[in-house]
């Protein structure tokens, strides 16, 4: 059994609250920030304990920007502080007549998009190529403007909606001719690309398509219903993963080390891997699968290890004909395992050569007889190992 307490760190007064359980997780639904507070950022700190009082650890969110209300100014790329770029993580919610009790979040459950009053989902918002063929959705970089074709991809499940055209909403009208950059907390609507006024809409807890009504006197507007008007806000997610199933844990698991990048140097018999990230310490070792690597601690942001020989992963490595991909993890000296999304791949490079004969160099007018017994054949195949690293 777990117990959790939360509180903002830094400029705000500590506000501790027992987290309420939602489905299989826990959710903190309220955070108060004083109107007199001038600072623009804060972070949440979560302390977890077992029911017997033993501390699990302290976990920090990323910096959270305080946005009291949506900007009423026309957005410009000269000030991108509140703009949303392609590839950003966002959340969408619908609030009926500004009543917080009626708030519904766009979410995914069982592979289906739903409108949930209990939990929100993070979506990656991508700019899509407007001129792509059907079934192909190449993505683009840049800041997202109204009128752009976008893709919403759930970060947790990978489920995506069809290509959508994002529209600005003004007094429940979708504005068809606005192309300014999107801003945090703006109201917007999502028109299905290629449709005649069909919009993403919620109905109770279902997500449906809604047919907007054209305005006869204003061709640049379409009338929406309440369920088709969404508020967009940027989000950040932080995941901490650890396993204590084989460990005897006395100390807190935090701070949890995070791997951000790998850099490979050398090759052949001596290949070194620099592991870059945060919250490293001298009690951590790099493991390639179930093989411990010789590890040297440099700084809280850098570890260096010797890449284990491929023979450590099987006796038949000499006949290797396919790549071997090994997961990377960090293990503390008390057995606590910190997994990562990074892998290391051993790739065989084979050069098949015919059994050529090596002949001595002869001058043009030489009458020297060749001694056939001294000819040496080359090996029929040469095997070397190429290394690569990646994150999925």
Short mmCIF file of C-alpha atoms in Angstrom, two decimals:
data_model
loop_
_atom_site.label_atom_id
_atom_site.label_comp_id
_atom_site.label_asym_id
_atom_site.label_seq_id
_atom_site.Cartn_x
_atom_site.Cartn_y
_atom_site.Cartn_z
CA UNK A 1 0.00 0.00 0.00
CA UNK A 2 1.28 3.45 -0.93
CA UNK A 3 0.61 6.87 0.49
CA UNK A 4 1.41 10.08 -1.33
CA UNK A 5 1.69 13.71 -0.34
CA UNK A 6 2.27 16.56 -2.69
CA UNK A 7 3.23 20.19 -2.50
CA UNK A 8 4.60 22.94 -4.73
CA UNK A 9 8.28 23.73 -4.40
CA UNK A 10 9.84 27.16 -4.34
CA UNK A 11 7.86 30.39 -4.27
CA UNK A 12 4.55 29.00 -3.01
CA UNK A 13 3.52 27.98 0.46
CA UNK A 14 3.59 24.24 1.01
CA UNK A 15 0.14 22.76 0.45
CA UNK A 16 0.03 19.10 1.37
CA UNK A 17 -2.89 16.92 0.40
CA UNK A 18 -3.46 13.20 0.34
CA UNK A 19 -3.78 12.16 -3.27
CA UNK A 20 -7.20 10.83 -4.23
CA UNK A 21 -7.37 7.51 -6.03
CA UNK A 22 -8.55 7.51 -9.64
CA UNK A 23 -8.89 4.14 -11.37
CA UNK A 24 -5.48 2.42 -11.03
CA UNK A 25 -3.61 5.62 -10.20
CA UNK A 26 -3.79 8.69 -8.02
CA UNK A 27 -4.65 12.25 -8.93
CA UNK A 28 -4.24 15.63 -7.24
CA UNK A 29 -7.06 17.84 -8.48
CA UNK A 30 -6.48 21.16 -6.75
CA UNK A 31 -3.57 23.55 -6.38
CA UNK A 32 -3.91 27.08 -5.02
CA UNK A 33 -1.59 29.88 -6.14
CA UNK A 34 -1.93 33.31 -4.55
CA UNK A 35 -2.83 36.29 -6.73
CA UNK A 36 0.04 38.21 -5.14
CA UNK A 37 2.67 35.71 -6.29
CA UNK A 38 4.82 37.24 -9.02
CA UNK A 39 6.93 34.29 -10.10
CA UNK A 40 5.92 32.52 -13.27
CA UNK A 41 7.16 28.96 -12.70
CA UNK A 42 6.99 26.27 -10.04
CA UNK A 43 7.40 22.52 -9.78
CA UNK A 44 5.49 19.84 -7.89
CA UNK A 45 7.21 17.57 -5.40
CA UNK A 46 5.69 14.17 -4.64
CA UNK A 47 6.80 12.19 -1.58
CA UNK A 48 5.83 8.51 -1.53
CA UNK A 49 5.76 6.27 1.55
CA UNK A 50 4.81 2.70 2.30
CA UNK A 51 1.95 2.36 4.77
CA UNK A 52 4.47 1.44 7.49
CA UNK A 53 6.07 4.87 7.13
CA UNK A 54 9.14 3.78 5.15
CA UNK A 55 10.01 6.40 2.55
CA UNK A 56 9.99 5.29 -1.09
CA UNK A 57 11.35 8.52 -2.47
CA UNK A 58 10.80 12.11 -3.52
CA UNK A 59 9.89 12.80 -7.13
CA UNK A 60 9.96 16.15 -8.94
CA UNK A 61 7.91 17.38 -11.86
CA UNK A 62 9.33 19.55 -14.60
CA UNK A 63 8.96 23.31 -14.31
CA UNK A 64 5.31 24.36 -14.70
CA UNK A 65 4.48 27.76 -16.16
CA UNK A 66 1.77 29.75 -14.41
CA UNK A 67 -0.86 30.98 -16.90
CA UNK A 68 -3.64 32.81 -15.11
CA UNK A 69 -5.83 33.43 -18.15
CA UNK A 70 -5.62 33.17 -21.94
CA UNK A 71 -3.91 35.97 -23.81
CA UNK A 72 -6.37 38.32 -25.50
CA UNK A 73 -3.71 39.77 -27.78
CA UNK A 74 -3.24 38.58 -31.33
CA UNK A 75 -0.34 36.17 -31.16
CA UNK A 76 2.86 36.80 -33.08
CA UNK A 77 5.97 34.71 -33.64
CA UNK A 78 7.97 37.64 -32.28
CA UNK A 79 6.86 36.48 -28.83
CA UNK A 80 6.77 32.69 -28.79
CA UNK A 81 6.49 32.29 -25.02
CA UNK A 82 2.89 31.07 -25.19
CA UNK A 83 2.95 29.64 -28.73
CA UNK A 84 2.72 25.89 -29.35
CA UNK A 85 5.26 24.24 -31.65
CA UNK A 86 4.91 21.05 -33.65
CA UNK A 87 5.78 18.04 -31.51
CA UNK A 88 4.60 19.67 -28.28
CA UNK A 89 2.58 17.73 -25.72
CA UNK A 90 -0.86 19.20 -25.10
CA UNK A 91 -4.08 18.40 -23.28
CA UNK A 92 -7.59 19.27 -24.47
CA UNK A 93 -10.60 19.88 -22.26
CA UNK A 94 -14.18 21.04 -22.69
CA UNK A 95 -15.89 23.16 -20.04
CA UNK A 96 -19.59 23.89 -20.39
CA UNK A 97 -20.42 27.54 -19.66
CA UNK A 98 -17.17 27.94 -17.65
CA UNK A 99 -18.41 25.53 -14.96
CA UNK A 100 -15.53 23.52 -13.51
CA UNK A 101 -17.87 20.68 -12.49
CA UNK A 102 -18.69 20.10 -16.16
CA UNK A 103 -15.06 19.78 -17.29
CA UNK A 104 -14.36 16.85 -19.62
CA UNK A 105 -10.89 15.90 -20.85
CA UNK A 106 -10.07 14.25 -24.16
CA UNK A 107 -8.63 10.87 -23.20
CA UNK A 108 -8.10 7.34 -24.50
CA UNK A 109 -9.49 4.19 -22.94
CA UNK A 110 -9.41 0.73 -24.45
CA UNK A 111 -8.02 2.13 -27.70
CA UNK A 112 -10.98 4.51 -28.07
CA UNK A 113 -11.15 8.28 -27.65
CA UNK A 114 -13.42 9.30 -24.79
CA UNK A 115 -14.38 12.42 -22.83
CA UNK A 116 -13.39 11.78 -19.22
CA UNK A 117 -14.25 13.77 -16.11
CA UNK A 118 -11.68 11.81 -14.06
CA UNK A 119 -8.42 11.80 -15.97
CA UNK A 120 -6.67 13.70 -18.73
CA UNK A 121 -4.32 12.42 -21.41
CA UNK A 122 -1.27 13.99 -22.99
CA UNK A 123 -1.23 14.20 -26.78
CA UNK A 124 1.62 15.00 -29.11
CA UNK A 125 0.44 17.70 -31.52
CA UNK A 126 2.17 17.50 -34.89
CA UNK A 127 1.96 19.69 -37.97
CA UNK A 128 1.06 17.47 -40.93
CA UNK A 129 1.75 18.02 -44.62
CA UNK A 130 -1.44 19.43 -46.14
CA UNK A 131 -0.63 18.04 -49.59
CA UNK A 132 0.11 14.45 -48.60
CA UNK A 133 -1.65 11.57 -50.32
CA UNK A 134 -4.38 9.65 -48.53
CA UNK A 135 -2.96 7.37 -45.85
CA UNK A 136 0.37 9.22 -45.63
CA UNK A 137 0.99 11.82 -42.94
CA UNK A 138 4.51 13.26 -43.15
CA UNK A 139 5.15 15.59 -40.22
CA UNK A 140 6.61 19.10 -40.29
CA UNK A 141 8.38 21.42 -37.88
CA UNK A 142 7.40 24.94 -36.88
CA UNK A 143 4.83 26.73 -34.76
CA UNK A 144 1.22 25.69 -35.18
CA UNK A 145 -1.19 28.23 -36.66
CA UNK A 146 -4.93 28.19 -37.01
CA UNK A 147 -5.91 26.64 -40.33
CA UNK A 148 -3.05 24.12 -40.13
CA UNK A 149 -3.52 20.39 -40.63
CA UNK A 150 -2.47 18.61 -37.44
CA UNK A 151 -2.29 15.12 -35.96
CA UNK A 152 -3.13 14.27 -32.34
CA UNK A 153 -1.27 11.21 -31.04
CA UNK A 154 -1.84 9.84 -27.54
CA UNK A 155 1.56 9.64 -25.84
CA UNK A 156 0.56 6.66 -23.68
CA UNK A 157 -1.12 4.41 -26.25
CA UNK A 158 -0.02 5.72 -29.65
CA UNK A 159 -3.66 5.94 -30.77
CA UNK A 160 -4.17 8.79 -33.23
CA UNK A 161 -7.06 10.71 -34.73
CA UNK A 162 -7.42 11.32 -38.48
CA UNK A 163 -5.85 14.54 -39.84
CA UNK A 164 -7.62 17.58 -38.40
CA UNK A 165 -7.72 21.27 -39.29
CA UNK A 166 -7.43 23.38 -36.16
CA UNK A 167 -9.77 26.40 -36.07
CA UNK A 168 -9.96 29.37 -33.74
CA UNK A 169 -13.23 29.66 -31.78
CA UNK A 170 -14.79 33.07 -31.15
CA UNK A 171 -18.15 33.19 -29.39
CA UNK A 172 -18.90 29.62 -30.42
CA UNK A 173 -18.05 30.26 -34.07
CA UNK A 174 -15.23 28.47 -35.89
CA UNK A 175 -13.21 31.14 -37.74
CA UNK A 176 -12.21 29.78 -41.14
CA UNK A 177 -9.91 32.62 -42.23
CA UNK A 178 -7.71 33.04 -39.13
CA UNK A 179 -4.07 31.94 -39.46
CA UNK A 180 -2.40 33.42 -36.37
CA UNK A 181 -0.29 31.21 -34.07
CA UNK A 182 -2.13 29.14 -31.47
CA UNK A 183 -1.67 30.19 -27.86
CA UNK A 184 -2.02 28.46 -24.49
CA UNK A 185 -5.59 28.30 -23.09
CA UNK A 186 -7.12 29.38 -26.40
CA UNK A 187 -10.46 27.93 -27.38
CA UNK A 188 -10.22 25.96 -30.60
CA UNK A 189 -12.09 23.43 -32.72
CA UNK A 190 -10.88 20.50 -34.79
CA UNK A 191 -12.39 20.02 -38.24
CA UNK A 192 -11.89 16.67 -39.94
CA UNK A 193 -9.77 17.27 -43.04
CA UNK A 194 -11.70 16.78 -46.26
CA UNK A 195 -15.09 16.94 -44.53
CA UNK A 196 -17.80 19.52 -45.06
CA UNK A 197 -17.93 21.13 -41.63
CA UNK A 198 -17.56 18.01 -39.47
CA UNK A 199 -15.89 18.70 -36.10
CA UNK A 200 -14.49 16.70 -33.19
CA UNK A 201 -17.15 16.80 -30.48
CA UNK A 202 -17.98 15.24 -27.12
CA UNK A 203 -21.36 13.92 -26.11
CA UNK A 204 -21.44 12.96 -22.42
CA UNK A 205 -18.44 10.58 -22.32
CA UNK A 206 -18.35 9.76 -26.02
CA UNK A 207 -16.35 11.50 -28.73
CA UNK A 208 -18.35 11.98 -31.92
CA UNK A 209 -18.45 14.08 -35.10
CA UNK A 210 -20.61 17.20 -35.14
CA UNK A 211 -21.96 18.90 -38.26
CA UNK A 212 -21.42 22.66 -37.95
CA UNK A 213 -23.94 25.11 -39.40
CA UNK A 214 -22.69 27.57 -42.02
CA UNK A 215 -23.44 31.26 -41.55
CA UNK A 216 -25.24 32.58 -44.67
CA UNK A 217 -24.12 36.18 -44.12
CA UNK A 218 -20.54 35.35 -43.10
CA UNK A 219 -18.87 32.67 -45.18
CA UNK A 220 -15.79 32.72 -42.96
CA UNK A 221 -17.69 31.37 -39.94
CA UNK A 222 -19.36 28.13 -38.91
CA UNK A 223 -21.62 27.77 -35.85
CA UNK A 224 -20.55 25.10 -33.35
CA UNK A 225 -22.23 23.49 -30.37
CA UNK A 226 -20.77 23.50 -26.84
CA UNK A 227 -19.24 20.05 -27.20
CA UNK A 228 -17.12 21.09 -30.20
CA UNK A 229 -15.25 23.89 -28.40
CA UNK A 230 -12.00 22.73 -26.78
CA UNK A 231 -9.44 24.54 -24.65
CA UNK A 232 -5.80 23.70 -25.42
CA UNK A 233 -3.01 23.73 -22.85
CA UNK A 234 0.59 22.53 -22.93
CA UNK A 235 1.50 19.59 -20.70
CA UNK A 236 4.61 17.77 -19.54
CA UNK A 237 4.94 14.22 -18.29
CA UNK A 238 7.73 12.73 -16.19
CA UNK A 239 8.08 8.98 -15.69
CA UNK A 240 10.24 7.31 -13.05
CA UNK A 241 10.81 3.56 -13.35
CA UNK A 242 12.52 1.27 -10.87
CA UNK A 243 12.32 -2.31 -9.62
CA UNK A 244 13.10 -3.50 -6.11
CA UNK A 245 11.95 -7.12 -6.54
CA UNK A 246 15.48 -8.51 -6.15
CA UNK A 247 16.82 -5.83 -3.84
CA UNK A 248 17.00 -5.24 -0.12
CA UNK A 249 16.06 -1.58 -0.01
CA UNK A 250 16.83 0.52 3.02
CA UNK A 251 17.43 3.88 1.35
CA UNK A 252 14.90 5.85 -0.75
CA UNK A 253 14.92 5.07 -4.46
CA UNK A 254 15.25 8.76 -5.32
CA UNK A 255 16.82 10.64 -6.89
CA UNK A 256 16.08 8.37 -9.85
CA UNK A 257 18.92 8.50 -12.43
CA UNK A 258 17.78 9.44 -15.92
CA UNK A 259 19.68 8.55 -19.10
CA UNK A 260 19.35 11.19 -21.82
CA UNK A 261 22.09 10.33 -24.33
CA UNK A 262 24.73 7.72 -25.18
CA UNK A 263 28.04 8.38 -26.91
CA UNK A 264 30.16 5.51 -28.25
CA UNK A 265 33.93 5.81 -28.66
CA UNK A 266 36.52 3.34 -29.88
CA UNK A 267 35.73 -0.04 -31.34
CA UNK A 268 37.07 -3.53 -31.83
CA UNK A 269 38.45 -4.98 -28.61
CA UNK A 270 38.10 -1.77 -26.60
CA UNK A 271 34.87 0.17 -27.05
CA UNK A 272 33.80 2.72 -24.46
CA UNK A 273 30.29 4.04 -23.89
CA UNK A 274 29.63 7.37 -22.21
CA UNK A 275 26.23 7.50 -20.53
CA UNK A 276 24.94 11.04 -20.14
CA UNK A 277 22.01 12.08 -17.99
CA UNK A 278 21.13 13.30 -14.51
CA UNK A 279 21.38 12.22 -10.87
CA UNK A 280 24.28 9.79 -11.34
CA UNK A 281 26.47 8.72 -8.40
CA UNK A 282 29.36 6.37 -7.66
CA UNK A 283 27.09 3.52 -6.47
CA UNK A 284 25.63 2.98 -9.96
CA UNK A 285 26.77 0.38 -12.48
CA UNK A 286 25.80 0.12 -16.16
CA UNK A 287 24.35 -3.24 -17.15
CA UNK A 288 23.97 -4.64 -20.67
CA UNK A 289 21.06 -7.02 -20.19
CA UNK A 290 22.24 -9.35 -17.41
CA UNK A 291 25.94 -8.51 -17.91
CA UNK A 292 27.57 -5.93 -15.66
CA UNK A 293 29.91 -3.49 -17.41
CA UNK A 294 33.03 -2.04 -15.83
CA UNK A 295 31.75 1.42 -14.89
CA UNK A 296 33.57 4.62 -13.96
CA UNK A 297 31.78 7.54 -12.33
CA UNK A 298 32.73 10.95 -13.73
CA UNK A 299 30.17 13.52 -12.67
CA UNK A 300 26.48 13.57 -11.63
CA UNK A 301 25.77 13.84 -15.36
CA UNK A 302 28.26 11.35 -16.81
CA UNK A 303 29.19 7.67 -16.45
CA UNK A 304 31.71 5.82 -18.63
CA UNK A 305 31.71 2.06 -19.10
CA UNK A 306 33.55 -0.60 -21.08
CA UNK A 307 31.32 -2.27 -23.67
CA UNK A 308 31.20 -6.02 -22.87
CA UNK A 309 32.45 -8.36 -25.56
CA UNK A 310 29.69 -9.90 -27.63
CA UNK A 311 30.81 -13.35 -26.46
CA UNK A 312 29.27 -12.54 -23.07
CA UNK A 313 25.82 -13.00 -24.61
CA UNK A 314 26.28 -16.47 -26.08
CA UNK A 315 28.87 -19.11 -26.89
CA UNK A 316 27.92 -19.22 -30.58
CA UNK A 317 28.75 -15.55 -31.18
CA UNK A 318 31.40 -16.50 -33.78
CA UNK A 319 28.63 -17.73 -36.06
CA UNK A 320 26.54 -14.62 -35.51
CA UNK A 321 24.57 -13.70 -38.63
CA UNK A 322 22.06 -11.22 -37.19
CA UNK A 323 22.16 -8.19 -34.85
CA UNK A 324 21.80 -8.65 -31.10
CA UNK A 325 20.01 -5.84 -29.26
CA UNK A 326 20.60 -5.57 -25.52
CA UNK A 327 18.61 -3.35 -23.11
CA UNK A 328 20.60 -0.93 -20.97
CA UNK A 329 19.88 -0.32 -17.30
CA UNK A 330 21.49 1.16 -14.22
CA UNK A 331 21.72 -0.91 -11.02
CA UNK A 332 22.51 0.51 -7.61
CA UNK A 333 24.92 -1.35 -5.33
CA UNK A 334 22.01 -2.57 -3.16
CA UNK A 335 20.36 -4.27 -6.17
CA UNK A 336 17.81 -1.58 -7.06
CA UNK A 337 17.23 -1.62 -10.83
CA UNK A 338 16.60 1.54 -12.86
CA UNK A 339 15.47 0.57 -16.36
CA UNK A 340 15.83 2.85 -19.38
CA UNK A 341 14.48 3.18 -22.91
CA UNK A 342 17.97 2.82 -24.40
CA UNK A 343 19.38 -0.27 -26.09
CA UNK A 344 22.77 -1.35 -27.42
CA UNK A 345 23.07 -3.34 -30.66
CA UNK A 346 25.89 -5.64 -31.75
CA UNK A 347 25.79 -5.94 -35.55
CA UNK A 348 27.98 -8.44 -37.45
CA UNK A 349 29.76 -7.15 -40.54
CA UNK A 350 30.79 -10.02 -42.82
CA UNK A 351 33.00 -9.89 -45.89
CA UNK A 352 32.84 -13.07 -47.94
CA UNK A 353 35.98 -13.54 -50.02
CA UNK A 354 36.97 -16.34 -52.42
CA UNK A 355 39.93 -18.52 -51.50
CA UNK A 356 42.44 -16.45 -53.44
CA UNK A 357 46.06 -17.43 -53.89
CA UNK A 358 48.87 -15.11 -52.88
CA UNK A 359 51.54 -15.06 -55.57
CA UNK A 360 55.02 -13.60 -55.22
CA UNK A 361 55.81 -10.52 -57.24
CA UNK A 362 57.66 -11.40 -60.46
CA UNK A 363 59.60 -9.15 -62.76
CA UNK A 364 58.46 -9.04 -66.38
CA UNK A 365 61.49 -10.92 -67.70
CA UNK A 366 61.74 -13.34 -64.82
CA UNK A 367 61.99 -17.06 -65.53
CA UNK A 368 61.57 -17.99 -61.89
CA UNK A 369 59.44 -21.10 -61.40
CA UNK A 370 56.47 -20.76 -59.06
CA UNK A 371 56.62 -22.86 -55.94
CA UNK A 372 52.94 -23.89 -55.61
CA UNK A 373 53.47 -25.39 -52.21
CA UNK A 374 54.11 -21.91 -50.79
CA UNK A 375 50.70 -20.45 -51.75
CA UNK A 376 48.48 -19.39 -48.81
CA UNK A 377 44.68 -19.12 -49.16
CA UNK A 378 42.84 -16.18 -47.59
CA UNK A 379 40.05 -16.96 -45.11
CA UNK A 380 36.68 -17.38 -46.80
CA UNK A 381 34.91 -14.91 -44.47
CA UNK A 382 35.90 -12.16 -42.09
CA UNK A 383 33.71 -11.28 -39.10
CA UNK A 384 33.74 -7.97 -37.27
CA UNK A 385 31.27 -6.38 -34.89
CA UNK A 386 29.71 -2.95 -35.33
CA UNK A 387 28.07 -1.22 -32.38
CA UNK A 388 25.05 1.06 -32.34
CA UNK A 389 22.90 2.65 -29.67
CA UNK A 390 19.33 3.84 -29.78
CA UNK A 391 16.34 4.87 -27.71
CA UNK A 392 12.78 3.80 -28.46
#
